[in-house]
Amino acid sequence: MLLLRGSLSKHSKTVASRVSKRGQPCRTLATSDEPLVKTALNTLHKQLGGDMVPFAGYELPVLYKGDNGGVMKEHLWCRADGKCSLFDVSHMDEMTGEENSERDTRSPPRHMSRTQPRSPTEFVFTSIKRGYVLWNSEVNGATKFGDMKHFQEQLDQFDGDVTMEYLEDSMQLLAIQGPGAAAAVSKLLPDAFDLERMAFMTGTNTTLDGIDGCRITRCGYTGEDGFEIAMPAENAESIAAKLLEDETVNPTGLGARDSLRLEAGLCLYG
């Protein structure tokens, strides 16, 4: 993962301008006869002036209207010192399961039993029909339904001790990215939680704004420092609203999400 440092203002404006002129992300996968899925933040997005578009079968904001809205302003905000951007990434799928550590892992091609608990890792899915180990996984939003089908087909062919549960209905996922992300998130964490000691690509279960059942991971896909936060769906709106009370936090849509990771040289997929 690349962390960007230094002044990128001129280059950032160029990238953001190109995405802004394009209008919206090109992966609008819902068709006219398919009802769009709404995340738990749908009402909040609209209250904040979100310009809602179809994306991967979901209704999500491509940008927000207002003084700090628009692809370019949202992009530059995420890069600015002391500031950070809040993204709704609940269209990504989340699942959990039990492992069989003795079984060779081929799909995904990684021994999850060798991964430390709550430590994120990236992997690809292969088509080899073998059993696999699964702890916690977040699946690319644009391919999630195909991924879920693939997982289930693999499980149906494997008679070992592997179970899996999809958490889409019970959990939501937010990403907060930018130089000020740690300071903003720290305000909602327990006093004893030292966020500065959390290394990049590590995570832990915690309470957030007094709400149990949350998980915070130091990772992201913008080129900035940041966190992805999983939380119970019924608490997602209140946690997002609490984060947005901080004047350094700006709601950010799909347009800037694309331009930020394009600028960072990260794969534009999902």
Coordinates of N, CA and C in Angstrom, one line a residue, residues 52-231:
M52 N -27.0 11.1 -5.6 CA -27.1 9.6 -5.5 C -27.1 9.0 -6.9
V53 N -26.3 8.0 -7.1 CA -26.2 7.3 -8.4 C -26.2 5.8 -8.1
P54 N -26.6 5.0 -9.2 CA -26.5 3.5 -9.0 C -25.0 3.1 -9.2
F55 N -24.6 2.2 -8.3 CA -23.2 1.7 -8.3 C -23.2 0.3 -7.7
A56 N -22.7 -0.6 -8.5 CA -22.6 -2.0 -8.0 C -23.9 -2.5 -7.4
G57 N -25.1 -2.1 -7.9 CA -26.4 -2.5 -7.4 C -26.8 -1.7 -6.2
Y58 N -26.1 -0.7 -5.8 CA -26.4 0.1 -4.6 C -26.7 1.6 -5.1
E59 N -27.4 2.3 -4.2 CA -27.6 3.7 -4.4 C -26.6 4.4 -3.5
L60 N -25.6 5.1 -4.1 CA -24.5 5.7 -3.3 C -24.2 7.1 -3.8
P61 N -23.7 8.0 -3.0 CA -23.4 9.4 -3.5 C -22.1 9.4 -4.4
V62 N -22.2 10.0 -5.5 CA -21.0 10.2 -6.4 C -20.2 11.5 -5.9
L63 N -21.0 12.4 -5.3 CA -20.4 13.6 -4.7 C -21.4 14.3 -3.8
Y64 N -21.0 15.3 -3.1 CA -22.0 16.0 -2.3 C -22.0 17.5 -2.7
K65 N -23.2 18.1 -2.6 CA -23.3 19.5 -2.9 C -23.1 20.3 -1.6
G66 N -22.6 21.5 -1.9 CA -22.3 22.4 -0.7 C -20.9 23.0 -0.9
D67 N -20.5 23.8 0.1 CA -19.3 24.5 0.1 C -18.0 23.7 -0.1
N68 N -18.0 22.5 0.5 CA -16.9 21.6 0.4 C -17.2 20.4 -0.5
G69 N -18.2 20.5 -1.3 CA -18.6 19.3 -2.1 C -18.1 19.4 -3.5
G70 N -18.3 18.4 -4.3 CA -17.8 18.3 -5.7 C -16.5 17.5 -5.7
V71 N -16.3 16.8 -6.8 CA -15.2 15.8 -6.8 C -13.8 16.5 -6.5
M72 N -13.6 17.6 -7.1 CA -12.2 18.3 -6.9 C -12.1 18.7 -5.4
K73 N -13.1 19.4 -4.9 CA -12.9 19.8 -3.5 C -12.8 18.7 -2.5
E74 N -13.6 17.6 -2.8 CA -13.6 16.5 -1.9 C -12.2 15.8 -2.0
H75 N -11.7 15.7 -3.2 CA -10.4 15.1 -3.4 C -9.3 15.9 -2.7
L76 N -9.2 17.2 -2.8 CA -8.2 18.0 -2.2 C -8.3 18.0 -0.7
W77 N -9.6 17.9 -0.2 CA -9.8 17.9 1.2 C -9.1 16.7 1.8
C78 N -9.2 15.5 1.2 CA -8.6 14.3 1.7 C -7.1 14.4 1.8
R79 N -6.5 15.2 0.9 CA -5.0 15.4 0.9 C -4.5 16.5 1.8
A80 N -5.4 17.3 2.3 CA -5.0 18.5 3.1 C -4.5 18.1 4.5
D81 N -3.5 18.8 5.0 CA -3.0 18.6 6.3 C -4.1 18.8 7.4
G82 N -4.2 17.8 8.3 CA -5.1 17.9 9.4 C -6.5 17.6 9.1
K83 N -6.8 17.2 7.8 CA -8.2 17.0 7.4 C -8.4 15.5 7.0
C84 N -9.6 15.1 6.8 CA -9.8 13.7 6.4 C -11.2 13.6 5.8
S85 N -11.4 12.5 5.0 CA -12.7 12.3 4.3 C -13.4 11.0 4.8
L86 N -14.7 11.1 4.8 CA -15.5 9.9 5.3 C -16.2 9.3 4.1
F87 N -16.0 8.1 3.9 CA -16.6 7.3 2.7 C -17.6 6.3 3.3
D88 N -18.7 6.1 2.6 CA -19.6 4.9 2.9 C -19.2 3.8 1.9
V89 N -18.6 2.7 2.4 CA -18.2 1.6 1.6 C -18.9 0.3 2.0
S90 N -20.1 0.5 2.4 CA -21.0 -0.6 2.9 C -21.4 -1.5 1.8
H91 N -21.2 -1.1 0.5 CA -21.5 -2.0 -0.6 C -20.6 -3.1 -0.7
M92 N -19.4 -3.0 0.0 CA -18.5 -4.1 0.0 C -19.1 -5.2 0.9
D93 N -18.9 -6.5 0.6 CA -19.4 -7.5 1.4 C -18.5 -7.9 2.5
E94 N -19.1 -8.4 3.6 CA -18.3 -8.8 4.7 C -18.7 -10.2 5.2
M95 N -17.8 -11.0 5.5 CA -18.2 -12.4 5.9 C -17.2 -12.9 7.0
T96 N -17.7 -13.9 7.7 CA -16.8 -14.5 8.7 C -17.0 -16.0 8.7
G97 N -16.1 -16.7 9.2 CA -16.2 -18.2 9.2 C -15.2 -18.9 10.0
E98 N -15.3 -20.2 10.1 CA -14.4 -21.0 10.9 C -13.4 -21.7 9.9
E99 N -12.2 -22.0 10.4 CA -11.2 -22.5 9.6 C -11.0 -24.0 9.8
N100 N -10.3 -24.6 8.8 CA -9.8 -26.0 8.9 C -8.3 -25.8 8.6
S101 N -7.5 -25.7 9.6 CA -6.1 -25.3 9.3 C -5.3 -26.4 8.6
E102 N -5.8 -27.6 8.6 CA -5.1 -28.7 8.0 C -5.3 -28.8 6.5
R103 N -6.3 -28.1 6.1 CA -6.7 -28.2 4.7 C -5.8 -27.2 3.8
D104 N -5.3 -27.7 2.7 CA -4.6 -26.8 1.8 C -5.5 -25.7 1.3
T105 N -4.9 -24.5 1.3 CA -5.7 -23.3 0.9 C -5.4 -22.9 -0.5
R106 N -6.4 -23.0 -1.4 CA -6.2 -22.7 -2.8 C -7.1 -21.6 -3.3
S107 N -8.2 -21.4 -2.7 CA -9.2 -20.4 -3.1 C -9.8 -19.7 -1.9
P108 N -9.3 -18.6 -1.4 CA -8.1 -17.8 -1.9 C -6.8 -18.6 -1.7
P109 N -5.8 -18.3 -2.6 CA -4.5 -19.0 -2.5 C -3.7 -18.5 -1.3
R110 N -4.2 -18.6 -0.1 CA -3.4 -18.1 1.0 C -3.8 -18.9 2.3
H111 N -2.9 -19.3 3.1 CA -3.1 -20.0 4.3 C -3.6 -18.9 5.4
M112 N -4.9 -18.8 5.5 CA -5.5 -17.8 6.5 C -5.1 -18.2 7.9
S113 N -4.8 -19.5 8.2 CA -4.4 -19.9 9.5 C -3.1 -19.3 9.9
R114 N -2.3 -18.9 8.9 CA -1.0 -18.3 9.2 C -1.1 -16.8 9.4
T115 N -2.3 -16.2 9.2 CA -2.5 -14.8 9.4 C -2.9 -14.5 10.8
Q116 N -2.3 -13.5 11.4 CA -2.6 -13.1 12.8 C -4.1 -12.7 12.8
P117 N -4.8 -13.0 13.9 CA -6.2 -12.5 14.1 C -6.3 -11.0 13.9
R118 N -7.3 -10.6 13.2 CA -7.6 -9.2 13.0 C -6.5 -8.4 12.2
S119 N -5.7 -9.2 11.5 CA -4.7 -8.5 10.6 C -5.2 -8.6 9.2
P120 N -5.4 -7.5 8.5 CA -6.0 -7.6 7.2 C -4.9 -8.0 6.2
T121 N -5.4 -8.6 5.1 CA -4.5 -9.0 4.0 C -5.3 -9.0 2.7
E122 N -4.6 -8.8 1.6 CA -5.2 -8.8 0.3 C -4.9 -10.1 -0.4
F123 N -5.9 -10.6 -1.1 CA -5.7 -11.9 -1.9 C -6.7 -11.9 -3.1
V124 N -6.5 -12.8 -4.0 CA -7.4 -13.0 -5.1 C -8.1 -14.3 -4.9
F125 N -9.2 -14.5 -5.6 CA -9.9 -15.8 -5.7 C -9.5 -16.5 -6.9
T126 N -9.2 -17.8 -6.7 CA -8.8 -18.6 -7.9 C -10.0 -19.5 -8.2
S127 N -10.0 -20.2 -9.3 CA -11.1 -21.1 -9.7 C -10.8 -22.5 -9.4
I128 N -9.7 -22.8 -8.8 CA -9.3 -24.2 -8.4 C -10.3 -24.7 -7.4
K129 N -10.9 -25.9 -7.6 CA -11.9 -26.4 -6.7 C -11.3 -27.1 -5.6
R130 N -10.9 -26.3 -4.6 CA -10.3 -26.9 -3.4 C -10.9 -26.2 -2.1
G131 N -10.8 -26.9 -1.0 CA -11.3 -26.3 0.2 C -10.4 -25.1 0.6
Y132 N -10.9 -24.2 1.5 CA -10.1 -23.1 1.9 C -10.5 -22.7 3.3
V133 N -9.6 -21.8 3.9 CA -9.8 -21.4 5.2 C -10.3 -19.9 5.2
L134 N -11.2 -19.6 6.1 CA -11.8 -18.2 6.1 C -11.9 -17.7 7.5
W135 N -11.4 -16.6 7.8 CA -11.6 -15.9 9.1 C -12.6 -14.8 8.9
N136 N -12.1 -13.6 8.5 CA -12.9 -12.5 8.2 C -12.5 -11.9 6.8
S137 N -13.4 -11.6 6.0 CA -13.1 -11.1 4.7 C -14.0 -10.0 4.2
E138 N -13.5 -9.0 3.6 CA -14.3 -8.0 2.9 C -14.1 -8.1 1.4
V139 N -15.2 -8.2 0.7 CA -15.2 -8.5 -0.7 C -15.6 -7.3 -1.5
N140 N -14.8 -7.1 -2.6 CA -15.0 -6.1 -3.6 C -16.4 -5.9 -3.9
G141 N -16.9 -4.6 -3.8 CA -18.4 -4.4 -4.1 C -18.8 -4.7 -5.5
A142 N -18.0 -4.4 -6.5 CA -18.5 -4.6 -7.9 C -18.6 -6.1 -8.2
T143 N -17.9 -7.0 -7.5 CA -17.9 -8.4 -7.8 C -18.5 -9.2 -6.7
K144 N -19.1 -8.6 -5.7 CA -19.4 -9.3 -4.5 C -20.4 -10.5 -4.7
F145 N -21.4 -10.3 -5.6 CA -22.4 -11.4 -5.8 C -21.8 -12.6 -6.5
G146 N -20.9 -12.3 -7.4 CA -20.1 -13.4 -8.0 C -19.2 -14.1 -7.1
D147 N -18.6 -13.3 -6.2 CA -17.7 -13.8 -5.2 C -18.4 -14.7 -4.2
M148 N -19.6 -14.3 -3.8 CA -20.4 -15.1 -2.9 C -20.8 -16.4 -3.5
K149 N -21.2 -16.4 -4.8 CA -21.5 -17.6 -5.4 C -20.3 -18.5 -5.5
H150 N -19.2 -18.0 -5.8 CA -18.0 -18.8 -6.0 C -17.6 -19.4 -4.6
F151 N -17.7 -18.6 -3.5 CA -17.4 -19.2 -2.2 C -18.4 -20.4 -1.9
Q152 N -19.7 -20.2 -2.2 CA -20.6 -21.2 -1.9 C -20.4 -22.4 -2.7
E153 N -20.0 -22.3 -4.0 CA -19.7 -23.5 -4.8 C -18.6 -24.2 -4.3
Q154 N -17.6 -23.5 -3.8 CA -16.4 -24.2 -3.2 C -16.8 -24.9 -1.9
L155 N -17.6 -24.3 -1.1 CA -18.1 -25.0 0.1 C -18.9 -26.2 -0.2
D156 N -19.7 -26.1 -1.2 CA -20.6 -27.3 -1.5 C -19.8 -28.5 -2.0
Q157 N -18.6 -28.2 -2.5 CA -17.7 -29.3 -3.0 C -16.7 -29.8 -2.0
F158 N -16.7 -29.2 -0.8 CA -15.7 -29.5 0.2 C -16.5 -30.0 1.4
D159 N -16.1 -31.2 1.9 CA -16.8 -31.9 3.0 C -16.1 -31.7 4.3
G160 N -15.1 -30.7 4.4 CA -14.3 -30.5 5.6 C -15.1 -29.5 6.5
D161 N -14.4 -29.2 7.6 CA -15.0 -28.4 8.6 C -14.8 -26.9 8.3
V162 N -15.6 -26.4 7.4 CA -15.6 -25.0 7.0 C -17.0 -24.4 7.1
T163 N -17.2 -23.3 7.8 CA -18.5 -22.6 7.8 C -18.3 -21.2 7.5
M164 N -19.4 -20.6 7.0 CA -19.3 -19.2 6.6 C -20.6 -18.5 6.8
E165 N -20.5 -17.2 7.2 CA -21.7 -16.4 7.4 C -21.5 -15.0 6.8
Y166 N -22.5 -14.6 6.0 CA -22.4 -13.3 5.4 C -23.0 -12.2 6.4
L167 N -22.3 -11.1 6.5 CA -22.6 -10.1 7.5 C -23.2 -8.9 6.9
E168 N -23.6 -8.9 5.6 CA -24.1 -7.8 4.9 C -25.2 -7.0 5.6
D169 N -26.2 -7.8 6.1 CA -27.4 -7.2 6.7 C -27.1 -6.6 8.1
S170 N -26.2 -7.2 8.8 CA -25.9 -6.9 10.2 C -24.8 -5.9 10.4
M171 N -23.9 -5.7 9.4 CA -22.8 -4.8 9.6 C -22.7 -3.8 8.4
Q172 N -22.1 -2.6 8.7 CA -21.9 -1.6 7.7 C -20.4 -1.2 7.8
L173 N -19.9 -0.6 6.7 CA -18.5 -0.3 6.7 C -18.2 1.1 6.2
L174 N -17.5 1.8 7.0 CA -17.1 3.2 6.7 C -15.6 3.3 6.5
A175 N -15.1 4.2 5.7 CA -13.7 4.4 5.6 C -13.4 5.9 5.9
I176 N -12.5 6.2 6.7 CA -12.1 7.6 7.0 C -10.6 7.7 6.6
Q177 N -10.3 8.6 5.7 CA -9.0 8.6 5.1 C -8.5 10.1 5.1
G178 N -7.2 10.2 5.3 CA -6.5 11.5 5.3 C -5.6 11.8 6.4
P179 N -4.8 12.8 6.4 CA -3.8 13.1 7.4 C -4.5 13.3 8.8
G180 N -5.7 13.7 8.9 CA -6.4 14.0 10.1 C -7.2 12.8 10.6
A181 N -7.2 11.7 9.9 CA -8.0 10.5 10.3 C -7.8 10.0 11.7
A182 N -6.6 9.9 12.1 CA -6.3 9.3 13.4 C -6.9 10.2 14.5
A183 N -6.7 11.5 14.4 CA -7.2 12.5 15.4 C -8.7 12.4 15.4
A184 N -9.4 12.3 14.3 CA -10.8 12.3 14.3 C -11.4 11.1 14.9
V185 N -10.8 9.9 14.6 CA -11.3 8.6 15.1 C -11.0 8.5 16.6
S186 N -9.9 9.0 17.0 CA -9.5 8.9 18.4 C -10.6 9.5 19.4
K187 N -11.3 10.5 18.9 CA -12.3 11.2 19.8 C -13.4 10.2 20.1
L188 N -13.6 9.2 19.3 CA -14.7 8.3 19.6 C -14.3 7.0 20.3
L189 N -13.0 6.8 20.4 CA -12.5 5.6 21.0 C -12.4 5.7 22.5
P190 N -12.3 4.6 23.2 CA -12.1 4.6 24.7 C -10.8 5.3 25.0
D191 N -10.8 6.0 26.2 CA -9.6 6.8 26.6 C -8.4 5.9 26.6
A192 N -8.5 4.6 27.0 CA -7.3 3.8 27.1 C -6.8 3.3 25.8
F193 N -7.5 3.6 24.7 CA -7.1 3.1 23.4 C -6.1 4.0 22.8
D194 N -4.9 3.6 22.5 CA -3.8 4.4 21.9 C -3.7 4.1 20.4
L195 N -4.4 4.9 19.6 CA -4.5 4.7 18.2 C -3.1 4.8 17.5
E196 N -2.2 5.6 18.1 CA -0.9 5.8 17.5 C -0.1 4.6 17.5
R197 N -0.4 3.6 18.4 CA 0.3 2.4 18.5 C -0.2 1.3 17.5
M198 N -1.2 1.6 16.8 CA -1.8 0.7 15.8 C -1.0 0.9 14.5
A199 N -0.3 -0.2 14.1 CA 0.4 -0.2 12.8 C -0.5 -0.3 11.6
F200 N 0.0 0.2 10.5 CA -0.7 0.1 9.2 C -1.0 -1.4 8.9
M201 N -2.1 -1.7 8.4 CA -2.6 -3.1 8.1 C -2.7 -4.0 9.3
T202 N -3.1 -3.4 10.4 CA -3.5 -4.1 11.6 C -4.9 -3.6 12.0
G203 N -5.6 -4.4 12.8 CA -6.9 -4.1 13.3 C -7.2 -4.7 14.6
T204 N -8.3 -4.2 15.2 CA -8.8 -4.8 16.5 C -10.3 -4.5 16.7
N205 N -10.9 -5.3 17.5 CA -12.3 -5.1 17.9 C -12.3 -4.0 19.0
T206 N -13.3 -3.2 19.1 CA -13.3 -2.1 20.1 C -14.7 -1.6 20.2
T207 N -14.9 -0.6 21.1 CA -16.2 0.1 21.1 C -15.9 1.5 20.4
L208 N -16.9 2.1 19.8 CA -16.8 3.3 19.2 C -17.9 4.2 19.6
D209 N -17.6 5.3 20.2 CA -18.7 6.2 20.7 C -19.6 5.4 21.7
G210 N -19.0 4.5 22.4 CA -19.7 3.7 23.4 C -20.4 2.6 22.8
I211 N -20.3 2.3 21.5 CA -21.1 1.2 20.9 C -20.2 0.0 20.7
D212 N -20.7 -1.1 21.2 CA -19.9 -2.4 21.1 C -20.1 -3.0 19.7
G213 N -19.2 -4.0 19.5 CA -19.3 -4.7 18.3 C -18.7 -4.1 17.1
C214 N -17.8 -3.1 17.3 CA -17.1 -2.4 16.2 C -15.7 -3.0 15.9
R215 N -15.3 -2.9 14.7 CA -13.9 -3.3 14.4 C -13.2 -2.2 13.6
I216 N -12.0 -1.8 14.0 CA -11.3 -0.8 13.3 C -10.0 -1.4 12.7
T217 N -9.7 -1.0 11.5 CA -8.5 -1.5 10.8 C -7.8 -0.3 10.2
R218 N -6.5 -0.3 10.4 CA -5.7 0.8 9.8 C -5.3 0.5 8.4
C219 N -6.1 0.9 7.4 CA -5.9 0.6 6.0 C -6.7 1.5 5.2
G220 N -6.7 1.4 3.9 CA -7.4 2.2 3.0 C -6.9 2.1 1.6
Y221 N -7.6 2.9 0.7 CA -7.2 2.8 -0.7 C -7.2 4.2 -1.3
T222 N -6.6 5.1 -0.6 CA -6.6 6.5 -1.2 C -5.1 7.0 -1.3
G223 N -4.2 6.2 -0.7 CA -2.8 6.7 -0.6 C -2.5 7.5 0.6
E224 N -3.5 7.7 1.5 CA -3.4 8.4 2.7 C -3.4 7.4 3.9
D225 N -3.0 7.9 5.0 CA -3.3 7.1 6.3 C -4.8 7.1 6.5
G226 N -5.3 6.1 7.2 CA -6.7 6.0 7.4 C -7.2 4.7 8.0
F227 N -8.5 4.6 8.1 CA -9.1 3.4 8.8 C -10.3 3.0 8.1
E228 N -10.6 1.7 8.2 CA -11.9 1.2 7.8 C -12.6 0.7 9.0
I229 N -13.8 1.1 9.2 CA -14.5 0.8 10.5 C -15.8 0.0 10.2
A230 N -15.9 -1.2 10.7 CA -17.1 -2.0 10.6 C -17.9 -1.9 11.9
M231 N -19.2 -1.7 11.7 CA -20.0 -1.5 12.9 C -21.4 -2.1 12.7

